[in-house]
PDB file of C-alpha atoms in Angstrom:
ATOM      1  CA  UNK O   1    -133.396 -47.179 266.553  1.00  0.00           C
ATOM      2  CA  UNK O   2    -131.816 -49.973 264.551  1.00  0.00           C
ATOM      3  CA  UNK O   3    -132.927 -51.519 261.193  1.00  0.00           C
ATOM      4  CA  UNK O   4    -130.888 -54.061 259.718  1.00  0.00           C
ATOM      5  CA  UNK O   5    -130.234 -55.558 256.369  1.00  0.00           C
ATOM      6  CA  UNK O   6    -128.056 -57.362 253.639  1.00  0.00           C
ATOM      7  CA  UNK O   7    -126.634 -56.065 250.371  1.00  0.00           C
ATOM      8  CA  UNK O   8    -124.485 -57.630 247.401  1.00  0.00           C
ATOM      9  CA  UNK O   9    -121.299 -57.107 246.333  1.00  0.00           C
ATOM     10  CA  UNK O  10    -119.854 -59.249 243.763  1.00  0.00           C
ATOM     11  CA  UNK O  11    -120.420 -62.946 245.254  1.00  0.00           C
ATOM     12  CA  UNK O  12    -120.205 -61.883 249.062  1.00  0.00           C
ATOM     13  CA  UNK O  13    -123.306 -61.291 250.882  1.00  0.00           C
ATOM     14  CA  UNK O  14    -122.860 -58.373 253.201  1.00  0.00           C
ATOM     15  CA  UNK O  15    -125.143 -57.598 256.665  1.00  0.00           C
ATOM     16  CA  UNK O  16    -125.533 -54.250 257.142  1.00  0.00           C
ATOM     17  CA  UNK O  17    -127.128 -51.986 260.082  1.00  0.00           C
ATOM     18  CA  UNK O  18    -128.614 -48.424 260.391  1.00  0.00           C
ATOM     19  CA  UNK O  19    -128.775 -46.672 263.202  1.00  0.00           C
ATOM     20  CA  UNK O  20    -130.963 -43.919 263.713  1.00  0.00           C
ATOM     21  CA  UNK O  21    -131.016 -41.056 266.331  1.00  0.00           C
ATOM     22  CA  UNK O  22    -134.151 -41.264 268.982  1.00  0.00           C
ATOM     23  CA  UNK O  23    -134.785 -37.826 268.343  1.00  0.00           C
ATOM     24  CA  UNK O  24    -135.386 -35.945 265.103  1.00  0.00           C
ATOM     25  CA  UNK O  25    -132.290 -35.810 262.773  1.00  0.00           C
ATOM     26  CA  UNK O  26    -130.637 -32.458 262.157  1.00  0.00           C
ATOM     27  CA  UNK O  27    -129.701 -32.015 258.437  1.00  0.00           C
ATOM     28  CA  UNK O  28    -126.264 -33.357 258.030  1.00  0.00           C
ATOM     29  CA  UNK O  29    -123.675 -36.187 256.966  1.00  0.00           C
ATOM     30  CA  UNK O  30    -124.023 -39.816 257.597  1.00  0.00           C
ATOM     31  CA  UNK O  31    -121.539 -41.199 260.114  1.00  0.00           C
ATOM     32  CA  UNK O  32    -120.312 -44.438 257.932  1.00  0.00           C
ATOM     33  CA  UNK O  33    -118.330 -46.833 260.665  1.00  0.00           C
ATOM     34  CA  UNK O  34    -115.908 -49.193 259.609  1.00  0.00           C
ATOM     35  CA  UNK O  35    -114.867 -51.943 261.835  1.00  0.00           C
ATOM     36  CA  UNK O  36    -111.543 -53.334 263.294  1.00  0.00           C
ATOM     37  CA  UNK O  37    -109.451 -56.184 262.165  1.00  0.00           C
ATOM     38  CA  UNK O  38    -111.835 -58.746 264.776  1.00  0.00           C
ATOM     39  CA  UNK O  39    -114.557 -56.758 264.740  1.00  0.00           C
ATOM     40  CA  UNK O  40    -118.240 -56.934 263.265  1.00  0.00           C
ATOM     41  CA  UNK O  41    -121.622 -54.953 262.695  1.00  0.00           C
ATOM     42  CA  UNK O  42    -122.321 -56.604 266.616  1.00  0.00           C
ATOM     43  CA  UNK O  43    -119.182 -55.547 268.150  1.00  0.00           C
ATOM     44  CA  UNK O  44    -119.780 -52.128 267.941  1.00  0.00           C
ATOM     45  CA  UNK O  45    -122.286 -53.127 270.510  1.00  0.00           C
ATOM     46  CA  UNK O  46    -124.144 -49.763 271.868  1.00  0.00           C
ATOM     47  CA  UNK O  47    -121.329 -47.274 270.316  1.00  0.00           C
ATOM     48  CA  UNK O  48    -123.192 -46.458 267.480  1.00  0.00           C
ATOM     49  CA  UNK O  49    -126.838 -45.684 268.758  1.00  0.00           C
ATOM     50  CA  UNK O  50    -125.083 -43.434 271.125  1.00  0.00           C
ATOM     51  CA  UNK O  51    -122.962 -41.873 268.246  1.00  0.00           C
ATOM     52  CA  UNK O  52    -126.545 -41.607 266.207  1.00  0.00           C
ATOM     53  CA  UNK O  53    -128.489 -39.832 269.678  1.00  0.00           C
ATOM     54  CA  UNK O  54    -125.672 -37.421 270.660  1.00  0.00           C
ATOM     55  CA  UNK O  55    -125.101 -36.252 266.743  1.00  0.00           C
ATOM     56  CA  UNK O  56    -128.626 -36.678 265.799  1.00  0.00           C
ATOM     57  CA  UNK O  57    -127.033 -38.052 262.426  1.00  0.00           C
ATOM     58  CA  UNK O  58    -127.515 -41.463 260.896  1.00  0.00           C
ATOM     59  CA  UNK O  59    -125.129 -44.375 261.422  1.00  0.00           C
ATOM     60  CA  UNK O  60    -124.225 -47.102 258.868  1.00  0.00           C
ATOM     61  CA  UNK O  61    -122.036 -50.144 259.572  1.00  0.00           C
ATOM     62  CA  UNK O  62    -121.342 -53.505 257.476  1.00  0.00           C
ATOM     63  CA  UNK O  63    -119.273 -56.116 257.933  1.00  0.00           C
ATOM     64  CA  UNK O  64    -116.617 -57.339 256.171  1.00  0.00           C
ATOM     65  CA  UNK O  65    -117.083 -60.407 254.288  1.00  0.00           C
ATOM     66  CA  UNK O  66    -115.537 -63.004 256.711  1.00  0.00           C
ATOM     67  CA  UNK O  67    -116.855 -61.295 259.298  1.00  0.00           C
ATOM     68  CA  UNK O  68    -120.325 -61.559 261.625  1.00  0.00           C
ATOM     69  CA  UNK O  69    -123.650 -62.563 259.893  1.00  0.00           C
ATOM     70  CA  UNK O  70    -121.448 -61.557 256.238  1.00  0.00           C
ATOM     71  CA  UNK O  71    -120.777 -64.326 253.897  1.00  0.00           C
ATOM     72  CA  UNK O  72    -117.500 -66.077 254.144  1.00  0.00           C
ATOM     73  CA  UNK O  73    -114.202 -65.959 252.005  1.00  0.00           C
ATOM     74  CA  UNK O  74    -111.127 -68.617 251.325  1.00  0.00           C
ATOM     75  CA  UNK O  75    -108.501 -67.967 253.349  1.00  0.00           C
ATOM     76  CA  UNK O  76    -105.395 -66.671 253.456  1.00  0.00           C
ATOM     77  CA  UNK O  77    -106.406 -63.010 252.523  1.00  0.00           C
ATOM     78  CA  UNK O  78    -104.009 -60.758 250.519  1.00  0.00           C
ATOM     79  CA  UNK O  79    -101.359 -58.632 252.650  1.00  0.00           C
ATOM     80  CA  UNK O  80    -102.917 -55.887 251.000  1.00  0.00           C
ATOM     81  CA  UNK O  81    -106.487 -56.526 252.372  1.00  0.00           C
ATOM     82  CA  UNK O  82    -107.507 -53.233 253.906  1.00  0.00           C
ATOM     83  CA  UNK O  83    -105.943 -51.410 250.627  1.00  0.00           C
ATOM     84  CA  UNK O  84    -108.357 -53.394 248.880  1.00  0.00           C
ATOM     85  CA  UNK O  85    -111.294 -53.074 250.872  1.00  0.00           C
ATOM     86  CA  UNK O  86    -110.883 -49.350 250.283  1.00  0.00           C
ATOM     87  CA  UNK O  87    -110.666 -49.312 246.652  1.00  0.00           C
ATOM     88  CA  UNK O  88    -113.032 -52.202 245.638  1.00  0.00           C
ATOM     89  CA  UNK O  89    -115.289 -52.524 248.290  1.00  0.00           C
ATOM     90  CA  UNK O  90    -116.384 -49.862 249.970  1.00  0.00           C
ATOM     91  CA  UNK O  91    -116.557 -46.893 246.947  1.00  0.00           C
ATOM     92  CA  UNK O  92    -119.535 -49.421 245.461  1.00  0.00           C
ATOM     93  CA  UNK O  93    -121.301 -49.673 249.494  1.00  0.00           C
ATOM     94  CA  UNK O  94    -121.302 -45.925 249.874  1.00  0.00           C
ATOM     95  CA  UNK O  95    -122.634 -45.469 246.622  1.00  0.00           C
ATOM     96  CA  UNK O  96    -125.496 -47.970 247.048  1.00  0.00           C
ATOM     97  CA  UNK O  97    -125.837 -47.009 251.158  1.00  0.00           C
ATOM     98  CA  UNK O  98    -125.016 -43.322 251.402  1.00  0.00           C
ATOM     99  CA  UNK O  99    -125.435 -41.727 248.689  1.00  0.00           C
ATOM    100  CA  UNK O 100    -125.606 -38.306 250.412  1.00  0.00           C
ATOM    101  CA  UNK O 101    -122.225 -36.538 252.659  1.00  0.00           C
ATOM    102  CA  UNK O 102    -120.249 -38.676 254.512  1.00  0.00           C
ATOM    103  CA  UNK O 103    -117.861 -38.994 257.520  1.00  0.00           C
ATOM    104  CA  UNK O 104    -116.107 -42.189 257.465  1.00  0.00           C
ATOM    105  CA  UNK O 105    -115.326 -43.121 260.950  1.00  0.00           C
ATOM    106  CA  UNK O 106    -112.939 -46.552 261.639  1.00  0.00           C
ATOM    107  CA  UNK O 107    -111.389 -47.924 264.078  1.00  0.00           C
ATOM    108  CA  UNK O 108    -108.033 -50.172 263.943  1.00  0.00           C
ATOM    109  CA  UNK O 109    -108.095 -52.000 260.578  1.00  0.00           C
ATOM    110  CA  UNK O 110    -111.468 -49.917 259.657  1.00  0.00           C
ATOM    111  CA  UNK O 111    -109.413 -46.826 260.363  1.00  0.00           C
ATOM    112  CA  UNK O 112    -106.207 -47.995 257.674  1.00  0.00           C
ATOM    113  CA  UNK O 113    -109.130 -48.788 255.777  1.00  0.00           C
ATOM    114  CA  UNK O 114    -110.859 -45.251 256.016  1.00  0.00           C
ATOM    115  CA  UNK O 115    -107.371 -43.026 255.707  1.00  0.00           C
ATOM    116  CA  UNK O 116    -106.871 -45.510 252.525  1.00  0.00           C
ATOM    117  CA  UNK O 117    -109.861 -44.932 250.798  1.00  0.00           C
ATOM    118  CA  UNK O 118    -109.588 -40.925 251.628  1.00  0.00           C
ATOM    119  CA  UNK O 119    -106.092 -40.914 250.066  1.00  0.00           C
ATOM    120  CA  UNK O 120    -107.244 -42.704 246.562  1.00  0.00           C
ATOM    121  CA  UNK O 121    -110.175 -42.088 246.256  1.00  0.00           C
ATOM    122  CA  UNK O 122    -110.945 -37.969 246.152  1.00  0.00           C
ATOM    123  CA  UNK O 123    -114.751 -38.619 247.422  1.00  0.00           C
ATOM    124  CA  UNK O 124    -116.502 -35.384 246.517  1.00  0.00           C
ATOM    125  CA  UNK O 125    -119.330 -36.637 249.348  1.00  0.00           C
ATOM    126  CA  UNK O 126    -116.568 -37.249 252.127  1.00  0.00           C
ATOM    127  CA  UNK O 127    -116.513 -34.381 254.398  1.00  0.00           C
ATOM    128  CA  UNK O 128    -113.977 -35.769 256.978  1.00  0.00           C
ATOM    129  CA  UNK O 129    -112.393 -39.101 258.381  1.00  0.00           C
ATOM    130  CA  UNK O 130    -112.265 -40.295 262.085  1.00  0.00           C
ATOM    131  CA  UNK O 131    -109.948 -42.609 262.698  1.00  0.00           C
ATOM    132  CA  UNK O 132    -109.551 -44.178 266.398  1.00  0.00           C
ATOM    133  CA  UNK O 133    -106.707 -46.340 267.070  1.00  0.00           C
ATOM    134  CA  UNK O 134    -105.197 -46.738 263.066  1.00  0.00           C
ATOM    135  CA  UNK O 135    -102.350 -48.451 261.702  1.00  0.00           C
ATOM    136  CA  UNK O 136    -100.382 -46.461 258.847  1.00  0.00           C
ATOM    137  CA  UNK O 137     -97.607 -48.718 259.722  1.00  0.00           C
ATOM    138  CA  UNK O 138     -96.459 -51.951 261.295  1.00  0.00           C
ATOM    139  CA  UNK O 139     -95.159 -51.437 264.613  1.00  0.00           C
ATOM    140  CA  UNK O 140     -93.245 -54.071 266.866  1.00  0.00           C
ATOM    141  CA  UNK O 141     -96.034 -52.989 269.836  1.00  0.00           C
ATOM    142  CA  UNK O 142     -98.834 -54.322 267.163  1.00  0.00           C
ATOM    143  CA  UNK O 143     -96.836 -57.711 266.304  1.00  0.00           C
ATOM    144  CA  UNK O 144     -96.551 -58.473 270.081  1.00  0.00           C
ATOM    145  CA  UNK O 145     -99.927 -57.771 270.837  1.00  0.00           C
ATOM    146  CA  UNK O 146    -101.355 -59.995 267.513  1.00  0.00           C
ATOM    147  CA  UNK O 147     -99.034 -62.709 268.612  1.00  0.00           C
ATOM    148  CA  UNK O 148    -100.634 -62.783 272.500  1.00  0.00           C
ATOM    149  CA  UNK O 149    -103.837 -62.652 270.614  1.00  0.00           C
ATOM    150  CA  UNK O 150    -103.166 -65.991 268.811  1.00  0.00           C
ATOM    151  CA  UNK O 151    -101.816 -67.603 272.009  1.00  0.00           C
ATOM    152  CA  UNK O 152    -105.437 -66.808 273.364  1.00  0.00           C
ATOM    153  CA  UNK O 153    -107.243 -67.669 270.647  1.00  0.00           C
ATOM    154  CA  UNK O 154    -105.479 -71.019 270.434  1.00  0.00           C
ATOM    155  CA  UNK O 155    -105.881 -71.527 274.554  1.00  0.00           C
ATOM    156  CA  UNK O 156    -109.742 -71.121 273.777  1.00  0.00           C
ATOM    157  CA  UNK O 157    -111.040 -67.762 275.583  1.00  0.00           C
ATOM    158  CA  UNK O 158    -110.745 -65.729 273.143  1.00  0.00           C
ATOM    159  CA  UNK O 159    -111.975 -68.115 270.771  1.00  0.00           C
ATOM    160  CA  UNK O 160    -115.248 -68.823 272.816  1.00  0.00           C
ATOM    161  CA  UNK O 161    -115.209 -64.677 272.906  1.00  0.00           C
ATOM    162  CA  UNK O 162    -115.670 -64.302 269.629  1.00  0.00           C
ATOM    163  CA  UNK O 163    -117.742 -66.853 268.104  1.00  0.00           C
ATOM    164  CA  UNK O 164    -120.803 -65.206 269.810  1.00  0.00           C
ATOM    165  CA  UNK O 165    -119.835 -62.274 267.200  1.00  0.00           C
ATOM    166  CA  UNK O 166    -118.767 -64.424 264.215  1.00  0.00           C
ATOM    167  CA  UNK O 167    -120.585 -67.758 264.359  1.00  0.00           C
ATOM    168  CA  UNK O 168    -119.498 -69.342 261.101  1.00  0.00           C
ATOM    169  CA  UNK O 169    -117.018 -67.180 260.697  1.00  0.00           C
ATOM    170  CA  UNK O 170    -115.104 -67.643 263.233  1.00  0.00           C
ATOM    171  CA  UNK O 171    -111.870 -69.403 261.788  1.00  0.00           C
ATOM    172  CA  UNK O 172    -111.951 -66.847 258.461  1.00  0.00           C
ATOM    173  CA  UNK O 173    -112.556 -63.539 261.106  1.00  0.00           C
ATOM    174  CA  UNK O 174    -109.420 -65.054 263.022  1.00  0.00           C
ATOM    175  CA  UNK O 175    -107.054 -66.625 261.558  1.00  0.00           C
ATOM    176  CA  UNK O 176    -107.932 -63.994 257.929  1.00  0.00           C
ATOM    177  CA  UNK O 177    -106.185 -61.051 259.836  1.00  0.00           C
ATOM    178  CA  UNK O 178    -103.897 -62.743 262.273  1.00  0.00           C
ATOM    179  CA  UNK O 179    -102.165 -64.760 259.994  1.00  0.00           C
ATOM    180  CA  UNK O 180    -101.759 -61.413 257.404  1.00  0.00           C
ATOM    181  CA  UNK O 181    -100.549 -59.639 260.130  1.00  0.00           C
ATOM    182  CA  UNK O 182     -97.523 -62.260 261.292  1.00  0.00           C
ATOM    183  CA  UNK O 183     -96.889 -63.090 258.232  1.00  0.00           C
ATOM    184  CA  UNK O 184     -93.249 -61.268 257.896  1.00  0.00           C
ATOM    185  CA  UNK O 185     -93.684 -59.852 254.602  1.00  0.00           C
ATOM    186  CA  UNK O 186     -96.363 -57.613 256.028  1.00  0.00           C
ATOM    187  CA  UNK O 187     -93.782 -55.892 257.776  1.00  0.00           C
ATOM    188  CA  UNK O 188     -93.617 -53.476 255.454  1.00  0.00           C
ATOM    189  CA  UNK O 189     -97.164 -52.312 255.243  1.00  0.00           C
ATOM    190  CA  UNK O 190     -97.556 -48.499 255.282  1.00  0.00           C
ATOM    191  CA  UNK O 191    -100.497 -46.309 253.754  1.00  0.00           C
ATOM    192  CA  UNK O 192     -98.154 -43.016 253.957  1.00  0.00           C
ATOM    193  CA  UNK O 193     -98.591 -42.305 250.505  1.00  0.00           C
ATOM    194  CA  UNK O 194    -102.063 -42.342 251.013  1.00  0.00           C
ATOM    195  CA  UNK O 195    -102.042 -39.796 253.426  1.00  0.00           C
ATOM    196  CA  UNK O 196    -100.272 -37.082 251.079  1.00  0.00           C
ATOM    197  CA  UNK O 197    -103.058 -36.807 249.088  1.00  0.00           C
ATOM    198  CA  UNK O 198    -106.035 -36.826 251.869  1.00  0.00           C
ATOM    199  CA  UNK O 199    -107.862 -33.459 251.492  1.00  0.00           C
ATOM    200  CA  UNK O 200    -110.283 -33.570 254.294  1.00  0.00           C
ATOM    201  CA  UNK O 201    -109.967 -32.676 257.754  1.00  0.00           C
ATOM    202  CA  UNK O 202    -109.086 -35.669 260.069  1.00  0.00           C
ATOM    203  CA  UNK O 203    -109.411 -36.923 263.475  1.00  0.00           C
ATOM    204  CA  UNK O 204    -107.200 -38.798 265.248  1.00  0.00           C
ATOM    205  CA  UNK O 205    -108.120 -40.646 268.329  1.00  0.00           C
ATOM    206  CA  UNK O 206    -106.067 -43.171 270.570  1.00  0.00           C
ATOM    207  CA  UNK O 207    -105.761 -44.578 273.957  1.00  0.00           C
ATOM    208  CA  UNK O 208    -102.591 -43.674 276.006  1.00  0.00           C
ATOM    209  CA  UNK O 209    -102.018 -47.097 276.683  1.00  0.00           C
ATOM    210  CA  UNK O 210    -103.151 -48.655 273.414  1.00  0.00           C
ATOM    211  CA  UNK O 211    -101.773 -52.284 273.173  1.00  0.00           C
ATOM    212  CA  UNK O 212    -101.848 -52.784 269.372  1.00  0.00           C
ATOM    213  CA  UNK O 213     -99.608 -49.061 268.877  1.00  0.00           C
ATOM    214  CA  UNK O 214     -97.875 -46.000 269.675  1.00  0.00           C
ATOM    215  CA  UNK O 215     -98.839 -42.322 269.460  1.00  0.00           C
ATOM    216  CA  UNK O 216     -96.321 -42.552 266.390  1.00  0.00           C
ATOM    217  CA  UNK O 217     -99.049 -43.384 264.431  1.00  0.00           C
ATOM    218  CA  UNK O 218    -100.944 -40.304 265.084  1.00  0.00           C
ATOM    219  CA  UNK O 219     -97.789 -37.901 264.419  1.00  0.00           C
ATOM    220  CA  UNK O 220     -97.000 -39.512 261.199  1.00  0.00           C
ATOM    221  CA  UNK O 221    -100.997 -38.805 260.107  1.00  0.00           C
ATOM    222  CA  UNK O 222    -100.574 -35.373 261.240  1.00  0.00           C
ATOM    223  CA  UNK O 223     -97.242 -34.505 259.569  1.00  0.00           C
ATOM    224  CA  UNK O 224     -98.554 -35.635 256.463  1.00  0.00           C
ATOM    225  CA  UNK O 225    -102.696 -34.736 256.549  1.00  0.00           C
ATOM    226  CA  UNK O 226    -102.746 -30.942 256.156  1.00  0.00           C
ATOM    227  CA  UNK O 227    -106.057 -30.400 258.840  1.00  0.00           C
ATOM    228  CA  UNK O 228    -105.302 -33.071 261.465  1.00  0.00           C
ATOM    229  CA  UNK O 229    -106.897 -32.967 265.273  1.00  0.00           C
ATOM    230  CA  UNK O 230    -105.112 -35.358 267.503  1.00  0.00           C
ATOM    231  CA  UNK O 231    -107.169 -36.858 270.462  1.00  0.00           C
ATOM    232  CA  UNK O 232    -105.311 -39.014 273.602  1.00  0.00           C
ATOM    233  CA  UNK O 233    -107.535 -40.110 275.312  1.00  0.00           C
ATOM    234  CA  UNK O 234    -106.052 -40.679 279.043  1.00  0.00           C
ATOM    235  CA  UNK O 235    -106.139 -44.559 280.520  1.00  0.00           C
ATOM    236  CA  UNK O 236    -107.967 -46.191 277.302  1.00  0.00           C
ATOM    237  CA  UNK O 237    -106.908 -48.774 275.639  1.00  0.00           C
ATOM    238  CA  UNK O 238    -107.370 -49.950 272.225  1.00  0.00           C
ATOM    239  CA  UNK O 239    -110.658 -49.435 272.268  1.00  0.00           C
ATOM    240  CA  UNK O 240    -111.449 -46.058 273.485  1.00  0.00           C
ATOM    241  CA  UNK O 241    -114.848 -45.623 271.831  1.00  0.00           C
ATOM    242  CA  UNK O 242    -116.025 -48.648 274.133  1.00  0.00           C
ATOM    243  CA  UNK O 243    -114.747 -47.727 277.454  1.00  0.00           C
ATOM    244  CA  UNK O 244    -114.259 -43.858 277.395  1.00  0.00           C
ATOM    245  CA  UNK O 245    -117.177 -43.939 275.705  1.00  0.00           C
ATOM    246  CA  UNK O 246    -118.028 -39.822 276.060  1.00  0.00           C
ATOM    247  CA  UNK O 247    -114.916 -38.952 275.608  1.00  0.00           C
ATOM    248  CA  UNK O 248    -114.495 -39.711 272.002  1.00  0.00           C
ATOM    249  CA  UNK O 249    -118.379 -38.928 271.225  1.00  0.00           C
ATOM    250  CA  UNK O 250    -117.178 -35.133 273.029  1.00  0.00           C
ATOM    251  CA  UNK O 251    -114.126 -35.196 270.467  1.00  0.00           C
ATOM    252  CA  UNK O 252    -116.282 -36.065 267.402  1.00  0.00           C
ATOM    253  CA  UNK O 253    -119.083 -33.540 268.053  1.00  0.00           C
ATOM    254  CA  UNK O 254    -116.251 -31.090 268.487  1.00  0.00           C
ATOM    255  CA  UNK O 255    -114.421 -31.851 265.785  1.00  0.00           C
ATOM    256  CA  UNK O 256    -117.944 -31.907 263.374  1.00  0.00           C
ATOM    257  CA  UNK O 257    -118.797 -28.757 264.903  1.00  0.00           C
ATOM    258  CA  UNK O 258    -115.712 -26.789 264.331  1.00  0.00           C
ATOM    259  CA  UNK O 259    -115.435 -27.426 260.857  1.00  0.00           C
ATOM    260  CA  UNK O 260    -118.561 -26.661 260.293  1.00  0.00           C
ATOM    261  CA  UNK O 261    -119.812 -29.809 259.464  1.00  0.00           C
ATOM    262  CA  UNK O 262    -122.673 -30.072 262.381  1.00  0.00           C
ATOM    263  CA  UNK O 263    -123.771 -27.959 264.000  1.00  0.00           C
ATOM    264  CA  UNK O 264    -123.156 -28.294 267.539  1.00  0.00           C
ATOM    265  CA  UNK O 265    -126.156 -28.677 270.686  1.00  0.00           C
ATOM    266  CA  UNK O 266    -125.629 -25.817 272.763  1.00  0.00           C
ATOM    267  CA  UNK O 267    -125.839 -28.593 275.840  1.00  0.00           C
ATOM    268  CA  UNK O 268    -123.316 -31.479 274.667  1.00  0.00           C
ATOM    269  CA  UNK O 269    -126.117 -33.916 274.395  1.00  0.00           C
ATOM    270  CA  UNK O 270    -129.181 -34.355 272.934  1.00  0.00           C
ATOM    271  CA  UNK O 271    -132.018 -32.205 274.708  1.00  0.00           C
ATOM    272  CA  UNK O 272    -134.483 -34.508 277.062  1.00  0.00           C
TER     273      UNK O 272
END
């Protein structure tokens, strides 16, 4: 079931949505998702009442402001946007949202975002971090990609895509991260140092034929994030957590249950 609401922070308006699990919760963390560079609280579409039913856990999402039913911002952003996000955004949402354990779970720019904030932050109610298709770096694969997604957004389908998700925010969801991430200084944007001092386990998840990056960015987590899992998931793209849907929700449980941080359903799936 899904509730949803608004909270403050500093002079941007936030929506926010919970997701709970049809069936009784099982003690345990709340799964905190944070969304891509395009994405929204809506474009998670049915990923995280699925997530909520097969862990039997709680699911929180916001979106960024600039983003979905949040309040908007002046554009450009900063090149340092998702660094940001991570140190003076979201430590003040968990605080007020989730103020029990934690898994922060992102995907794309909400993964960068999630690794970021695990690296600086030393979150005593963070048990773990999944991360499904994240940028530590800039590769050429993810400049190509962002520059076919402006030529589509420019054409008009993409546009017309989008603004069902963003409505008034259209240009400042758009143009806020595409224009950051062609701009060439941003070139040299790389949360590596982050990652040395990330003391949770982490899970890494990504398509084989991801269109924004390269398995690279999995093997530089893992050679630098002391308990790493790596997940490929076979034929996905980008978006893996849409379209290969059980697939990543078997990874997660497995990874939660492992570790010791759920315990798992004997079945895979929630009984009934």
């Amino acid at each position: 079931m899904r509730t949803t609401s608004t909270i403050q922070h500093l002079a941007a308006t936030l929506e926010v949505a919970h997701w709970s699990p049809n069936l009784e919760s099982r003690d345990g963390p709340t799964i905190f998702l944070l969304h891509e560079g395009l994405g929204c609280v809506e474009m998670w579409k049915d990923f995280p009442q699925r997530l909520a039913d097969r862990l039997r856990l709680p699911v929180i999402a916001y979106s960024r402001a600039g983003y979905g039913g949040s309040s908007t911002i002046d554009l450009p952003r900063s090149l340092d946007y998702m660094q940001r996000e991570a140190d003076e955004v979201l430590p003040d949402l968990l605080q007020a949202l989730c103020g029990g354990p934690r898994v922060l779970l992102g995907h794309s720019d909400g993964a960068s975002i999630a690794l970021a904030y695990a690296g600086a932050q030393q979150d005593p109610l963070l048990t773990s971090v999944v991360v499904i298709a994240p940028h530590v770096v800039v590769e050429a694969i993810a400049i190509a990609a962002i520059q076919g997604a402006k030529e589509q957004f420019t054409a008009g389908a993409l546009a017309a895509k989008l603004a069902r998700y963003h409505r008034s925010n259209l240009s400042s969801a758009f143009w806020g991260w595409n224009d950051a991430w062609l701009d060439p200084d941003f070139r040299t944007f790389s949360i590596l140092d982050r990652l040395d001092t990330i003391d949770v386990p982490v899970l890494a998840l990504q398509g084989t034929e991801d269109e924004y990056g390269t398995s690279m960015q999995l093997e530089l987590i893992a050679s630098r994030v002391a308990e790493t899992t790596l997940t490929l998931i076979r034929e996905a793209k980008h978006s893996p957590h849409l379209t290969h849907t059980d697939r990543v929700l078997d990874a997660i449980e497995c990874f939660l249950a492992q570790r010791g941080i759920l315990v798992p359903n004997l079945t895979g799936s929630p009984p009934g």
